[in-house]
Short mmCIF file of C-alpha atoms (C1' of nucleotides) in Angstrom, two decimals:
data_model
loop_
_atom_site.label_atom_id
_atom_site.label_comp_id
_atom_site.label_asym_id
_atom_site.label_seq_id
_atom_site.Cartn_x
_atom_site.Cartn_y
_atom_site.Cartn_z
CA MET A 1 -22.82 22.30 -28.00
CA ALA A 2 -22.83 21.56 -24.30
CA ARG A 3 -21.45 23.32 -21.28
CA GLU A 4 -17.76 23.51 -20.46
CA ARG A 5 -16.08 20.83 -18.35
CA LYS A 6 -14.74 21.92 -15.01
CA PHE A 7 -11.68 19.67 -15.20
CA THR A 8 -9.50 18.06 -17.86
CA ASP A 9 -8.45 14.42 -18.05
CA GLU A 10 -4.89 15.49 -17.27
CA HIS A 11 -6.04 17.28 -14.14
CA LEU A 12 -8.04 14.27 -13.02
CA PHE A 13 -5.12 11.89 -13.59
CA LYS A 14 -2.75 14.21 -11.76
CA GLU A 15 -4.94 14.32 -8.65
CA THR A 16 -5.62 10.60 -8.88
CA LYS A 17 -1.90 9.93 -8.94
CA GLU A 18 -1.21 12.05 -5.88
CA LEU A 19 -4.05 10.45 -3.95
CA ILE A 20 -3.07 6.90 -4.82
CA ILE A 21 0.64 7.38 -4.20
CA HIS A 22 -0.04 9.13 -0.91
CA ASP A 23 -2.83 7.02 0.56
CA GLY A 24 -2.67 3.74 -1.35
CA TYR A 25 -5.19 2.03 -3.59
CA GLU A 26 -7.72 1.06 -0.94
CA ALA A 27 -7.90 4.53 0.58
CA PHE A 28 -8.64 6.18 -2.76
CA THR A 29 -12.25 7.43 -2.88
CA PHE A 30 -14.41 9.29 -5.36
CA SER A 31 -15.22 11.79 -2.61
CA LYS A 32 -11.59 12.80 -2.13
CA LEU A 33 -10.97 13.08 -5.85
CA ALA A 34 -14.15 15.09 -6.42
CA SER A 35 -13.29 17.58 -3.71
CA ARG A 36 -9.79 18.04 -5.13
CA LEU A 37 -11.28 18.73 -8.54
CA GLY A 38 -13.82 21.15 -7.06
CA VAL A 39 -16.69 19.13 -8.47
CA SER A 40 -19.47 16.98 -7.05
CA ARG A 41 -18.93 13.26 -6.60
CA GLY A 42 -21.88 12.45 -8.82
CA SER A 43 -20.32 14.10 -11.86
CA LEU A 44 -17.39 11.66 -11.81
CA TYR A 45 -19.83 8.83 -12.45
CA LYS A 46 -20.56 10.47 -15.80
CA TYR A 47 -17.10 9.34 -16.88
CA TYR A 48 -16.25 6.27 -14.83
CA ASP A 49 -18.61 3.61 -13.52
CA ASN A 50 -16.46 2.88 -10.48
CA LYS A 51 -13.05 3.07 -8.88
CA ASP A 52 -11.51 0.14 -10.77
CA GLU A 53 -12.47 1.64 -14.07
CA LEU A 54 -11.10 5.05 -13.18
CA ILE A 55 -7.85 3.66 -11.83
CA SER A 56 -7.30 1.28 -14.73
CA GLU A 57 -7.82 4.22 -17.08
CA PHE A 58 -5.29 6.23 -15.11
CA LEU A 59 -2.74 3.42 -15.22
CA MET A 60 -3.08 3.12 -19.00
CA TYR A 61 -2.43 6.82 -19.29
CA GLU A 62 0.68 6.60 -17.11
CA MET A 63 2.09 3.56 -18.86
CA ALA A 64 1.52 5.09 -22.27
CA ARG A 65 3.32 8.26 -21.23
CA PHE A 66 6.19 6.27 -19.80
CA LEU A 67 6.60 4.13 -22.91
CA THR A 68 6.35 7.10 -25.28
CA ASP A 69 9.10 8.81 -23.35
CA PHE A 70 11.11 5.62 -23.22
CA ASP A 71 10.99 5.31 -27.01
CA LYS A 72 12.83 8.60 -27.29
CA LEU A 73 15.98 7.13 -25.74
CA ASN A 74 18.89 6.67 -28.12
CA LYS A 75 18.56 3.00 -29.05
CA SER A 76 21.51 3.00 -31.43
CA ALA A 77 24.11 4.15 -28.91
CA ASP A 78 26.53 1.67 -27.37
CA PHE A 79 25.63 -0.16 -24.19
CA GLN A 80 27.53 2.06 -21.76
CA THR A 81 25.79 5.18 -23.09
CA GLN A 82 22.38 3.52 -23.01
CA PHE A 83 23.02 2.27 -19.50
CA ASN A 84 23.67 5.80 -18.31
CA GLU A 85 20.66 7.18 -20.12
CA LEU A 86 18.44 4.42 -18.79
CA ILE A 87 19.30 4.99 -15.14
CA ASP A 88 18.79 8.74 -15.55
CA PHE A 89 15.49 8.03 -17.27
CA ILE A 90 14.28 5.77 -14.48
CA PHE A 91 15.06 8.42 -11.89
CA LYS A 92 13.24 11.05 -13.94
CA HIS A 93 10.18 8.78 -13.82
CA ASN A 94 10.70 8.01 -10.17
CA ASN A 95 7.02 7.32 -9.61
CA ILE A 96 6.84 4.47 -12.13
CA TYR A 97 7.65 2.03 -9.38
CA GLU A 98 4.63 3.06 -7.33
CA VAL A 99 2.51 2.97 -10.47
CA LEU A 100 3.60 -0.55 -11.37
CA ASP A 101 2.91 -1.53 -7.80
CA ILE A 102 -0.70 -0.40 -8.07
CA ILE A 103 -1.27 -2.68 -11.05
CA GLY A 104 -0.84 -5.64 -8.75
CA GLN A 105 -3.47 -4.26 -6.38
CA ILE A 106 -6.36 -4.03 -8.86
CA PRO A 107 -8.94 -6.65 -7.89
CA ALA A 108 -10.99 -8.66 -10.38
CA PRO A 109 -12.41 -6.17 -12.93
CA THR A 110 -16.14 -5.51 -12.63
CA THR A 111 -16.89 -3.89 -16.01
CA LYS A 112 -15.90 -4.80 -19.58
CA ARG A 113 -14.06 -1.52 -19.86
CA ALA A 114 -11.94 -2.24 -16.78
CA LEU A 115 -11.27 -5.74 -18.09
CA ASN A 116 -10.17 -4.34 -21.41
CA ASN A 117 -7.91 -1.83 -19.75
CA LYS A 118 -6.37 -4.47 -17.59
CA SER A 119 -5.34 -6.57 -20.55
CA ARG A 120 -3.98 -3.53 -22.39
CA ILE A 121 -1.97 -2.64 -19.32
CA SER A 122 -0.54 -6.16 -19.35
CA GLU A 123 0.47 -5.67 -22.95
CA TYR A 124 2.22 -2.43 -22.10
CA TYR A 125 3.93 -4.18 -19.25
CA ILE A 126 5.18 -7.00 -21.46
CA SER A 127 6.29 -4.59 -24.14
CA MET A 128 8.25 -2.66 -21.55
CA TYR A 129 9.83 -5.80 -20.20
CA GLN A 130 10.87 -6.90 -23.68
CA GLN A 131 12.50 -3.57 -24.41
CA PHE A 132 14.48 -3.83 -21.22
CA GLU A 133 15.42 -7.37 -22.11
CA GLY A 134 16.70 -6.16 -25.47
CA PHE A 135 18.85 -3.69 -23.63
CA ILE A 136 20.33 -6.43 -21.44
CA GLU A 137 20.97 -8.55 -24.54
CA LEU A 138 22.95 -5.70 -26.04
CA GLY A 139 25.07 -5.57 -22.90
CA ARG A 140 25.73 -9.28 -23.20
CA LYS A 141 26.60 -9.11 -26.91
CA GLU A 142 29.01 -6.27 -26.28
CA GLY A 143 30.60 -8.49 -23.65
CA ILE A 144 30.04 -6.01 -20.86
CA ILE A 145 27.50 -7.79 -18.70
CA LYS A 146 28.61 -10.88 -16.83
CA ALA A 147 27.23 -13.82 -18.79
CA HIS A 148 26.03 -15.95 -15.90
CA LEU A 149 23.70 -13.42 -14.22
CA PRO A 150 20.01 -14.07 -15.00
CA ASN A 151 18.01 -11.33 -16.75
CA ALA A 152 15.42 -11.32 -13.99
CA VAL A 153 17.97 -10.35 -11.36
CA LEU A 154 19.55 -7.65 -13.51
CA LEU A 155 16.22 -6.08 -14.45
CA GLY A 156 14.84 -6.50 -10.97
CA MET A 157 17.75 -4.64 -9.45
CA ILE A 158 17.69 -1.85 -12.00
CA PHE A 159 14.01 -1.33 -11.35
CA GLN A 160 14.16 -1.54 -7.62
CA ILE A 161 16.83 1.11 -7.14
CA ILE A 162 14.39 3.95 -7.77
CA ALA A 163 12.44 2.87 -4.71
CA ILE A 164 15.38 3.27 -2.35
CA PRO A 165 14.36 6.05 0.02
CA ASN A 166 16.86 8.91 0.13
CA HIS A 167 16.16 9.66 3.80
CA PHE A 168 19.30 11.70 4.33
CA ASN A 169 18.69 13.83 1.25
CA ILE A 170 21.95 13.12 -0.45
CA PRO A 171 22.19 15.42 -3.50
CA GLU A 172 20.63 13.78 -6.53
CA HIS A 173 23.80 13.78 -8.64
CA GLU A 174 25.79 12.01 -5.99
CA TRP A 175 22.93 9.61 -5.29
CA ILE A 176 22.53 8.57 -8.92
CA ALA A 177 26.26 8.39 -9.53
CA SER A 178 26.71 6.09 -6.53
CA ILE A 179 23.94 3.80 -7.69
CA LYS A 180 25.34 3.60 -11.21
CA GLU A 181 28.70 2.70 -9.76
CA ILE A 182 27.36 -0.03 -7.48
CA LEU A 183 25.28 -1.56 -10.26
CA SER A 184 28.19 -1.65 -12.67
CA SER A 185 31.16 -2.45 -10.42
CA GLY A 186 29.79 -3.13 -6.93
CA MET A 187 30.40 -1.82 -3.45
CA PHE A 188 33.77 -3.50 -2.93
CA LYS A 189 37.20 -2.36 -4.01
CA GLY A 190 38.65 -4.28 -6.94
CA ASP A 191 41.47 -5.92 -4.99
CA SER A 192 39.20 -7.36 -2.30
CA LEU A 193 37.31 -9.50 -4.79
CA THR A 194 39.91 -12.24 -4.94
CA GLY A 195 38.72 -13.97 -1.76
CA LYS A 196 34.96 -14.58 -1.41
CA MET B 1 -9.29 -17.45 37.25
CA ALA B 2 -11.23 -16.60 34.13
CA ARG B 3 -12.24 -18.46 31.01
CA GLU B 4 -9.78 -19.58 28.36
CA ARG B 5 -8.84 -17.27 25.48
CA LYS B 6 -9.80 -18.43 22.02
CA PHE B 7 -6.64 -17.10 20.41
CA THR B 8 -3.07 -16.32 21.41
CA ASP B 9 -1.18 -13.10 20.76
CA GLU B 10 1.01 -14.99 18.31
CA HIS B 11 -2.01 -16.17 16.39
CA LEU B 12 -3.44 -12.67 16.29
CA PHE B 13 -0.15 -11.18 15.05
CA LYS B 14 0.21 -13.88 12.42
CA GLU B 15 -3.22 -13.19 10.94
CA THR B 16 -2.68 -9.44 11.22
CA LYS B 17 0.54 -9.75 9.28
CA GLU B 18 -1.05 -11.74 6.49
CA LEU B 19 -3.95 -9.33 6.21
CA ILE B 20 -1.78 -6.22 6.17
CA ILE B 21 0.79 -7.58 3.74
CA HIS B 22 -1.94 -8.85 1.43
CA ASP B 23 -4.42 -5.99 1.51
CA GLY B 24 -2.45 -3.01 2.80
CA TYR B 25 -2.85 -0.90 5.88
CA GLU B 26 -6.05 0.90 4.89
CA ALA B 27 -7.91 -2.27 3.96
CA PHE B 28 -7.20 -3.92 7.28
CA THR B 29 -10.38 -4.20 9.39
CA PHE B 30 -11.32 -5.64 12.75
CA SER B 31 -14.07 -7.62 11.04
CA LYS B 32 -11.64 -9.49 8.80
CA LEU B 33 -9.26 -10.20 11.64
CA ALA B 34 -12.07 -11.35 13.96
CA SER B 35 -13.44 -13.77 11.38
CA ARG B 36 -9.96 -15.23 10.78
CA LEU B 37 -9.58 -15.76 14.51
CA GLY B 38 -13.04 -17.31 14.76
CA VAL B 39 -14.10 -14.75 17.32
CA SER B 40 -16.52 -11.84 17.42
CA ARG B 41 -15.35 -8.36 16.48
CA GLY B 42 -16.37 -6.98 19.84
CA SER B 43 -13.93 -9.19 21.72
CA LEU B 44 -10.96 -7.64 19.97
CA TYR B 45 -11.86 -4.32 21.57
CA LYS B 46 -11.11 -5.96 24.91
CA TYR B 47 -7.45 -5.87 23.93
CA TYR B 48 -7.05 -2.97 21.51
CA ASP B 49 -8.96 0.29 21.45
CA ASN B 50 -8.61 0.69 17.71
CA LYS B 51 -6.74 -0.26 14.57
CA ASP B 52 -3.76 2.03 15.15
CA GLU B 53 -3.19 0.57 18.55
CA LEU B 54 -3.42 -3.01 17.33
CA ILE B 55 -1.13 -2.40 14.39
CA SER B 56 1.43 -0.48 16.40
CA GLU B 57 1.49 -3.35 18.87
CA PHE B 58 1.98 -5.79 16.01
CA LEU B 59 4.84 -3.74 14.60
CA MET B 60 6.62 -3.68 17.95
CA TYR B 61 6.34 -7.44 18.12
CA GLU B 62 7.77 -7.86 14.63
CA MET B 63 10.63 -5.42 15.17
CA ALA B 64 11.55 -7.01 18.48
CA ARG B 65 11.64 -10.46 16.88
CA PHE B 66 13.74 -9.16 14.01
CA LEU B 67 16.25 -7.46 16.30
CA THR B 68 16.51 -10.43 18.65
CA ASP B 69 17.30 -12.64 15.70
CA PHE B 70 19.68 -10.07 14.31
CA ASP B 71 21.64 -10.04 17.56
CA LYS B 72 22.43 -13.71 17.08
CA LEU B 73 24.58 -12.98 14.01
CA ASN B 74 28.29 -13.47 14.50
CA LYS B 75 29.46 -9.92 15.18
CA SER B 76 33.10 -10.89 15.65
CA ALA B 77 33.59 -12.46 12.22
CA ASP B 78 35.40 -10.60 9.46
CA PHE B 79 33.48 -8.37 7.10
CA GLN B 80 33.16 -10.82 4.20
CA THR B 81 31.66 -13.44 6.46
CA GLN B 82 29.27 -10.97 8.07
CA PHE B 83 28.26 -9.66 4.66
CA ASN B 84 27.26 -13.13 3.58
CA GLU B 85 25.40 -13.80 6.78
CA LEU B 86 23.63 -10.46 6.61
CA ILE B 87 22.27 -10.97 3.11
CA ASP B 88 21.09 -14.46 4.00
CA PHE B 89 19.51 -13.06 7.14
CA ILE B 90 17.66 -10.36 5.23
CA PHE B 91 16.24 -12.92 2.84
CA LYS B 92 15.15 -15.12 5.71
CA HIS B 93 13.21 -12.14 7.04
CA ASN B 94 11.89 -11.27 3.62
CA ASN B 95 8.81 -9.58 5.02
CA ILE B 96 10.74 -6.99 7.03
CA TYR B 97 10.59 -4.63 4.08
CA GLU B 98 6.79 -4.67 4.02
CA VAL B 99 6.75 -4.29 7.78
CA LEU B 100 9.02 -1.26 7.72
CA ASP B 101 6.86 0.15 4.97
CA ILE B 102 3.77 -0.02 7.17
CA ILE B 103 5.46 2.06 9.84
CA GLY B 104 5.38 5.00 7.46
CA GLN B 105 1.65 4.54 6.92
CA ILE B 106 0.54 4.87 10.55
CA PRO B 107 -1.37 8.12 10.90
CA ALA B 108 -1.19 10.39 13.96
CA PRO B 109 -1.68 8.17 17.03
CA THR B 110 -5.03 8.53 18.78
CA THR B 111 -4.30 6.89 22.14
CA LYS B 112 -1.41 7.22 24.61
CA ARG B 113 -0.62 3.56 24.10
CA ALA B 114 -0.32 3.95 20.34
CA LEU B 115 1.82 7.05 20.85
CA ASN B 116 4.08 5.14 23.20
CA ASN B 117 4.40 2.28 20.78
CA LYS B 118 5.20 4.60 17.95
CA SER B 119 8.13 6.12 19.78
CA ARG B 120 9.40 2.70 20.85
CA ILE B 121 9.21 1.57 17.24
CA SER B 122 11.29 4.60 16.29
CA GLU B 123 13.88 3.56 18.86
CA TYR B 124 14.01 0.06 17.43
CA TYR B 125 14.37 1.52 13.98
CA ILE B 126 17.25 3.75 15.02
CA SER B 127 18.94 0.93 16.87
CA MET B 128 18.65 -1.24 13.78
CA TYR B 129 20.05 1.48 11.58
CA GLN B 130 23.01 2.00 13.91
CA GLN B 131 23.85 -1.68 13.91
CA PHE B 132 23.85 -1.71 10.14
CA GLU B 133 26.00 1.39 10.14
CA GLY B 134 28.47 -0.36 12.41
CA PHE B 135 28.61 -3.16 9.89
CA ILE B 136 29.39 -0.75 7.06
CA GLU B 137 32.08 0.91 9.19
CA LEU B 138 33.73 -2.48 9.63
CA GLY B 139 33.77 -2.91 5.88
CA ARG B 140 35.43 0.45 5.50
CA LYS B 141 38.03 -0.23 8.22
CA GLU B 142 38.93 -3.53 6.62
CA GLY B 143 39.41 -1.60 3.38
CA ILE B 144 36.84 -3.63 1.49
CA ILE B 145 34.11 -1.08 0.85
CA LYS B 146 34.84 1.74 -1.54
CA ALA B 147 35.52 4.78 0.63
CA HIS B 148 33.60 7.37 -1.35
CA LEU B 149 30.16 5.67 -1.36
CA PRO B 150 27.74 7.19 1.19
CA ASN B 151 26.32 4.96 3.92
CA ALA B 152 22.77 5.84 2.95
CA VAL B 153 23.21 4.43 -0.56
CA LEU B 154 24.91 1.24 0.65
CA LEU B 155 22.30 0.53 3.31
CA GLY B 156 19.46 1.57 1.04
CA MET B 157 20.56 -0.87 -1.64
CA ILE B 158 21.12 -3.74 0.77
CA PHE B 159 17.65 -3.23 2.19
CA GLN B 160 15.88 -2.77 -1.07
CA ILE B 161 17.10 -5.98 -2.68
CA ILE B 162 14.73 -8.13 -0.68
CA ALA B 163 11.82 -6.33 -2.32
CA ILE B 164 12.87 -7.34 -5.85
CA PRO B 165 10.08 -9.56 -7.12
CA ASN B 166 11.31 -12.96 -8.27
CA HIS B 167 8.62 -13.22 -10.97
CA PHE B 168 10.35 -15.98 -12.88
CA ASN B 169 10.91 -18.09 -9.80
CA ILE B 170 14.64 -18.38 -10.11
CA PRO B 171 15.82 -20.88 -7.48
CA GLU B 172 16.56 -19.11 -4.22
CA HIS B 173 20.24 -20.10 -4.08
CA GLU B 174 20.93 -18.73 -7.52
CA TRP B 175 18.87 -15.63 -6.81
CA ILE B 176 20.71 -14.77 -3.60
CA ALA B 177 24.10 -15.62 -5.04
CA SER B 178 23.48 -13.31 -8.00
CA ILE B 179 22.45 -10.47 -5.74
CA LYS B 180 25.47 -10.90 -3.50
CA GLU B 181 27.69 -10.82 -6.55
CA ILE B 182 26.11 -7.67 -7.98
CA LEU B 183 26.29 -5.86 -4.66
CA SER B 184 29.93 -6.72 -4.16
CA SER B 185 31.36 -6.55 -7.67
CA GLY B 186 28.63 -5.27 -9.97
CA MET B 187 26.94 -6.43 -13.15
CA PHE B 188 29.84 -5.67 -15.48
CA LYS B 189 32.89 -7.74 -16.26
CA GLY B 190 36.08 -6.49 -14.66
CA ASP B 191 37.80 -5.50 -17.91
CA SER B 192 34.93 -3.32 -19.12
CA LEU B 193 35.26 -0.98 -16.16
CA THR B 194 38.22 0.94 -17.56
CA GLY B 195 36.14 3.32 -19.64
CA LYS B 196 33.99 6.04 -17.98
"C1'" DA C 1 -21.81 -25.14 45.15
"C1'" DT C 2 -20.95 -20.73 44.35
"C1'" DA C 3 -19.24 -16.59 43.24
"C1'" DC C 4 -16.10 -13.91 40.64
"C1'" DA C 5 -13.54 -12.17 36.88
"C1'" DA C 6 -11.95 -12.20 32.56
"C1'" DA C 7 -13.47 -13.77 27.78
"C1'" DG C 8 -16.66 -13.46 24.52
"C1'" DT C 9 -21.23 -11.90 22.19
"C1'" DG C 10 -24.45 -9.33 19.44
"C1'" DA C 11 -27.32 -5.44 19.09
"C1'" DC C 12 -27.15 -0.31 18.76
"C1'" DA C 13 -26.05 4.17 17.07
"C1'" DC C 14 -22.89 6.28 14.20
"C1'" DT C 15 -19.82 7.43 10.15
"C1'" DA C 16 -18.29 7.25 5.50
"C1'" DG C 17 -18.24 5.27 1.48
"C1'" DT C 18 -21.06 3.56 -3.06
"C1'" DG C 19 -24.02 3.91 -7.19
"C1'" DT C 20 -28.30 6.05 -9.09
"C1'" DC C 21 -31.29 9.35 -10.85
"C1'" DA C 22 -34.44 13.20 -11.63
"C1'" DC C 23 -33.30 17.65 -11.85
"C1'" DT C 24 -30.70 22.20 -12.90
"C1'" DT C 25 -27.19 24.76 -15.43
"C1'" DA C 26 -24.68 26.65 -19.27
"C1'" DA C 27 -22.75 26.71 -24.00
"C1'" DC C 28 -24.06 26.97 -28.53
"C1'" DA C 29 -26.64 26.50 -32.98
"C1'" DA C 30 -30.68 27.55 -35.44
"C1'" DT D 1 -35.08 33.64 -28.12
"C1'" DT D 2 -35.37 29.18 -27.79
"C1'" DG D 3 -34.25 24.20 -28.08
"C1'" DT D 4 -30.79 20.80 -27.47
"C1'" DT D 5 -27.29 18.52 -25.20
"C1'" DA D 6 -23.70 17.39 -22.21
"C1'" DA D 7 -22.00 18.83 -17.53
"C1'" DG D 8 -22.93 19.12 -13.09
"C1'" DT D 9 -25.78 18.63 -8.59
"C1'" DG D 10 -27.54 16.75 -4.37
"C1'" DA D 11 -30.75 13.73 -2.24
"C1'" DC D 12 -31.77 8.73 -1.66
"C1'" DA D 13 -31.17 4.01 -0.50
"C1'" DC D 14 -27.66 0.94 0.40
"C1'" DT D 15 -23.36 -1.27 2.29
"C1'" DA D 16 -19.61 -1.84 5.41
"C1'" DG D 17 -16.95 -0.27 8.64
"C1'" DT D 18 -16.43 1.80 13.84
"C1'" DG D 19 -16.71 1.92 18.94
"C1'" DT D 20 -19.74 0.82 22.97
"C1'" DC D 21 -22.10 -1.71 26.26
"C1'" DA D 22 -25.23 -4.67 28.88
"C1'" DC D 23 -25.31 -9.29 28.91
"C1'" DT D 24 -23.82 -14.34 28.74
"C1'" DT D 25 -20.27 -17.87 29.19
"C1'" DT D 26 -16.77 -20.48 31.42
"C1'" DG D 27 -12.61 -21.70 34.15
"C1'" DT D 28 -10.97 -21.58 38.72
"C1'" DA D 29 -10.25 -20.46 43.70
"C1'" DT D 30 -12.60 -20.64 47.93
#
DNA sequence: ATACAAAGTGACACTAGTGTCACTTAACAA
DNA sequence: TTGTTAAGTGACACTAGTGTCACTTTGTAT
């Protein structure tokens, strides 16, 4: 009934992601995005009233994808298996950290749509946090996780590891295996833990 | 011999730091800085030709301060003691992570001065890395650190922990103690480490 | 007192982004 | 073939930053 679109939503979100991760939130402009999509800047305003709206829409898309994928993990396995799967999963979505970081940078929403998106993103965020908390609870019930460590520290560390820059390009298998080992049993040899 | 300055270098670097950490590199402007210093924008150009130059100067200042402080740590103590001191030190300089992050965001330098600064910052960075490496080596020689874990992972994790957001405001002592424990002996109880 | 030098100012021309809107283009249905 | 409709365009007015520069201010040495 109308003419064909020159770009898909997926394409737009892909370019948006690259621009934001590379240059940061503030440096993202409609001009840059439009030129990457091979389209005029004006046409983007047909779909999004401004930057906040576009970016909040993008973040919803990313979070939804992440959570959908997360739901596919084997929730009935024992803790050790889930722990392994979870770390692998986090590394597969190694950009989620940057994405979550952007959420904090959105200023006060200017349109109702952006406001709406922002609160839905918060819901996603909470839902994600609760799922991770459930995972930690399982580890506690199975008696594997040390009882006195607070959830916030455990989750914080698990999340933060994906942001560690692999400057020396250690092969991914070795990298992930090392991190799993440190998280579960630490950097120190067993017999040196008596002192402290 | 000339009139009094309205702001000191320290004051300028302090405001610069707050602006950059809060808004990010791209959103930093001479206008914002000038208004914080209660001075006109034009006067800043008396000292710095442009943003890159100002920020590279700021980064040198921060790195120098960090390294000077770092040198005061007790380098002759045993590894366990140094480990404790190092983690405490990193948390005291909890902004160093953001600062290091900014280094990566500086674009190609436009003036000789900025170019100079950039290479001196690189030297600082390398010197810092080497000192940390020396620390890890000590841990290996004393037989405390697991021999098969790569330096890059150990240092990466130690550095990254300061960036873990303490959303739930766990008291600092508990927070740091938990992180020290996880780094040294992991999240799991000793007897659950037999499997896998 | 006076003159000088560095500190500070504000106006100027310039660049690059924003948001809008009347207009053109193209797919499709009648 | 023609009308309709959404997609796309590019020019316009606006905002906010940049870098420059002639000029004013002020502390101090002579």
